[in-house]
PDB file of C-alpha atoms in Angstrom:
ATOM      1  CA  MET H  65       0.072   0.141   0.143  1.00 83.00           C
ATOM      2  CA  ALA H  66       1.307   3.342  -0.946  1.00 88.00           C
ATOM      3  CA  LYS H  67       1.118   6.075   1.483  1.00 94.00           C
ATOM      4  CA  LYS H  68      -1.850   8.262   1.342  1.00 95.00           C
ATOM      5  CA  SER H  69      -0.157  11.474   0.886  1.00 96.00           C
ATOM      6  CA  LYS H  70       1.536  10.375  -2.422  1.00 95.00           C
ATOM      7  CA  ILE H  71      -1.701   9.195  -3.589  1.00 95.00           C
ATOM      8  CA  ALA H  72      -3.377  12.454  -2.645  1.00 96.00           C
ATOM      9  CA  ALA H  73      -0.564  14.401  -4.393  1.00 96.00           C
ATOM     10  CA  ASN H  74      -0.911  12.367  -7.684  1.00 96.00           C
ATOM     11  CA  GLU H  75      -4.804  12.947  -7.540  1.00 96.00           C
ATOM     12  CA  ARG H  76      -3.838  16.855  -7.214  1.00 97.00           C
ATOM     13  CA  ARG H  77      -1.815  16.589 -10.282  1.00 97.00           C
ATOM     14  CA  LYS H  78      -4.360  14.996 -12.134  1.00 97.00           C
ATOM     15  CA  ALA H  79      -6.635  17.847 -11.640  1.00 98.00           C
ATOM     16  CA  VAL H  80      -4.147  20.492 -12.486  1.00 98.00           C
ATOM     17  CA  VAL H  81      -3.378  18.450 -15.865  1.00 98.00           C
ATOM     18  CA  ARG H  82      -7.072  18.620 -16.644  1.00 98.00           C
ATOM     19  CA  ARG H  83      -7.216  22.430 -15.729  1.00 97.00           C
ATOM     20  CA  HIS H  84      -4.442  23.444 -18.058  1.00 98.00           C
ATOM     21  CA  ALA H  85      -4.986  20.758 -20.858  1.00 97.00           C
ATOM     22  CA  GLY H  86      -6.984  23.005 -23.245  1.00 97.00           C
ATOM     23  CA  ARG H  87      -4.452  25.784 -22.725  1.00 97.00           C
ATOM     24  CA  ARG H  88      -1.525  23.736 -23.377  1.00 97.00           C
ATOM     25  CA  ALA H  89      -3.007  22.120 -26.563  1.00 97.00           C
ATOM     26  CA  GLU H  90      -3.382  25.564 -28.029  1.00 97.00           C
ATOM     27  CA  LEU H  91       0.209  26.704 -26.852  1.00 97.00           C
ATOM     28  CA  LYS H  92       1.736  23.537 -28.467  1.00 97.00           C
ATOM     29  CA  GLU H  93      -0.358  23.923 -31.734  1.00 97.00           C
ATOM     30  CA  ILE H  94       1.107  27.795 -31.750  1.00 97.00           C
ATOM     31  CA  ILE H  95       4.498  26.511 -31.282  1.00 96.00           C
ATOM     32  CA  ARG H  96       4.289  23.558 -33.981  1.00 96.00           C
ATOM     33  CA  THR H  97       2.578  25.918 -36.466  1.00 95.00           C
ATOM     34  CA  GLY H  98       3.274  29.762 -35.604  1.00 91.00           C
ATOM     35  CA  GLY H  99       5.853  32.109 -36.767  1.00 94.00           C
ATOM     36  CA  PRO H 100       9.022  32.866 -35.203  1.00 95.00           C
ATOM     37  CA  GLN H 101       7.858  35.360 -32.667  1.00 96.00           C
ATOM     38  CA  GLU H 102       4.409  33.818 -32.146  1.00 96.00           C
ATOM     39  CA  ARG H 103       6.531  30.531 -31.204  1.00 96.00           C
ATOM     40  CA  ALA H 104       8.800  32.294 -28.817  1.00 97.00           C
ATOM     41  CA  ASP H 105       5.578  34.177 -27.079  1.00 97.00           C
ATOM     42  CA  ALA H 106       4.010  30.545 -26.836  1.00 97.00           C
ATOM     43  CA  VAL H 107       7.087  28.778 -25.408  1.00 97.00           C
ATOM     44  CA  ARG H 108       7.504  31.487 -22.715  1.00 97.00           C
ATOM     45  CA  GLU H 109       3.713  31.255 -21.633  1.00 97.00           C
ATOM     46  CA  LEU H 110       4.113  27.248 -21.635  1.00 97.00           C
ATOM     47  CA  ALA H 111       7.053  27.606 -19.417  1.00 97.00           C
ATOM     48  CA  ARG H 112       5.188  30.066 -16.914  1.00 97.00           C
ATOM     49  CA  GLN H 113       2.615  27.306 -16.466  1.00 96.00           C
ATOM     50  CA  PRO H 114       2.711  25.169 -13.201  1.00 96.00           C
ATOM     51  CA  ARG H 115       5.189  22.281 -13.629  1.00 96.00           C
ATOM     52  CA  ASP H 116       2.379  20.040 -12.501  1.00 96.00           C
ATOM     53  CA  ALA H 117       0.375  21.031 -15.484  1.00 96.00           C
ATOM     54  CA  SER H 118       2.307  18.621 -17.744  1.00 96.00           C
ATOM     55  CA  PRO H 119       0.742  15.168 -18.155  1.00 97.00           C
ATOM     56  CA  THR H 120       4.014  13.430 -17.829  1.00 96.00           C
ATOM     57  CA  ARG H 121       4.329  14.276 -13.995  1.00 96.00           C
ATOM     58  CA  VAL H 122       1.214  12.226 -13.304  1.00 96.00           C
ATOM     59  CA  ARG H 123       2.381   8.695 -12.066  1.00 96.00           C
ATOM     60  CA  ASN H 124       0.457   5.629 -13.293  1.00 97.00           C
ATOM     61  CA  ARG H 125      -0.799   3.673 -10.117  1.00 96.00           C
ATOM     62  CA  ASP H 126      -2.703   0.919  -8.952  1.00 95.00           C
ATOM     63  CA  SER H 127      -6.188   1.582  -8.617  1.00 92.00           C
ATOM     64  CA  ILE H 128      -6.811  -0.374  -5.489  1.00 93.00           C
ATOM     65  CA  ASP H 129      -3.768   0.156  -3.317  1.00 92.00           C
ATOM     66  CA  GLY H 130      -1.925   2.945  -4.997  1.00 94.00           C
ATOM     67  CA  ARG H 131       1.562   0.889  -5.863  1.00 95.00           C
ATOM     68  CA  PRO H 132       3.399   2.990  -8.199  1.00 95.00           C
ATOM     69  CA  ARG H 133       5.476   0.426  -9.938  1.00 95.00           C
ATOM     70  CA  GLY H 134       4.835  -2.567 -11.979  1.00 96.00           C
ATOM     71  CA  HIS H 135       1.733  -1.015 -13.431  1.00 96.00           C
ATOM     72  CA  LEU H 136      -0.317  -2.863 -16.067  1.00 96.00           C
ATOM     73  CA  SER H 137      -2.399  -0.219 -17.658  1.00 95.00           C
ATOM     74  CA  LYS H 138      -4.760  -2.307 -19.614  1.00 94.00           C
ATOM     75  CA  PHE H 139      -6.202  -3.496 -16.278  1.00 95.00           C
ATOM     76  CA  GLY H 140      -5.018  -0.641 -14.152  1.00 95.00           C
ATOM     77  CA  LEU H 141      -3.407  -2.797 -11.588  1.00 96.00           C
ATOM     78  CA  SER H 142       0.084  -3.531 -10.443  1.00 96.00           C
ATOM     79  CA  ARG H 143       1.751  -6.825 -11.095  1.00 96.00           C
ATOM     80  CA  VAL H 144       1.194  -7.920  -7.804  1.00 95.00           C
ATOM     81  CA  ARG H 145      -2.276  -7.200  -7.601  1.00 96.00           C
ATOM     82  CA  PHE H 146      -2.900  -8.392 -10.793  1.00 95.00           C
ATOM     83  CA  ARG H 147      -1.368 -11.853 -10.230  1.00 94.00           C
ATOM     84  CA  GLU H 148      -3.594 -12.078  -6.910  1.00 94.00           C
ATOM     85  CA  MET H 149      -6.610 -11.300  -8.610  1.00 94.00           C
ATOM     86  CA  ALA H 150      -6.076 -13.630 -11.558  1.00 93.00           C
ATOM     87  CA  HIS H 151      -5.452 -16.612  -9.345  1.00 92.00           C
ATOM     88  CA  ARG H 152      -8.560 -15.969  -7.368  1.00 93.00           C
ATOM     89  CA  GLY H 153     -10.451 -15.739 -11.008  1.00 92.00           C
ATOM     90  CA  GLU H 154     -11.626 -12.106 -10.416  1.00 94.00           C
ATOM     91  CA  LEU H 155     -10.312 -10.902 -14.122  1.00 93.00           C
ATOM     92  CA  PRO H 156     -12.640 -11.936 -16.731  1.00 93.00           C
ATOM     93  CA  GLY H 157     -11.005 -13.693 -19.655  1.00 91.00           C
ATOM     94  CA  VAL H 158      -7.733 -14.138 -17.988  1.00 92.00           C
ATOM     95  CA  THR H 159      -6.363 -17.602 -17.496  1.00 87.00           C
ATOM     96  CA  LYS H 160      -3.204 -18.747 -16.173  1.00 83.00           C
ATOM     97  CA  ALA H 161      -0.801 -20.372 -18.771  1.00 84.00           C
ATOM     98  CA  SER H 162       0.441 -23.778 -18.343  1.00 76.00           C
ATOM     99  CA  TRP H 163       2.394 -25.941 -20.778  1.00 71.00           C
TER     100      TRP H 163
END
C-alpha cells in the first residue's frame, strides 16, 4: 500500500493537468505551426505554467492500493495485485498459462 499523501498528491496533479489541458494544447499548436515571434511567446507562456500541468508528471498507480511500480495499464493494476486477482478468478478472460 502506497502512502496516502503520495496518492493524494498524484490526484492533485491529475486535477492540475485537466485544468490546464486546453491551454497547453493551444500553445503546443502555436509552437508547431506559428511564426518565429508567436512561437517564442508561446514557449514563454508554456514555461510560465505550473510544472504539474504537464501530463508526464502524473504517475500511473494501482487503482486499488496505489502501488506506483509494475503498473499494467490494460487493467489499471500493479503486477502483484493482477497476479492475486487472476489466481482468484476475479479478472474475466484471464487464465493462467500452463504447458
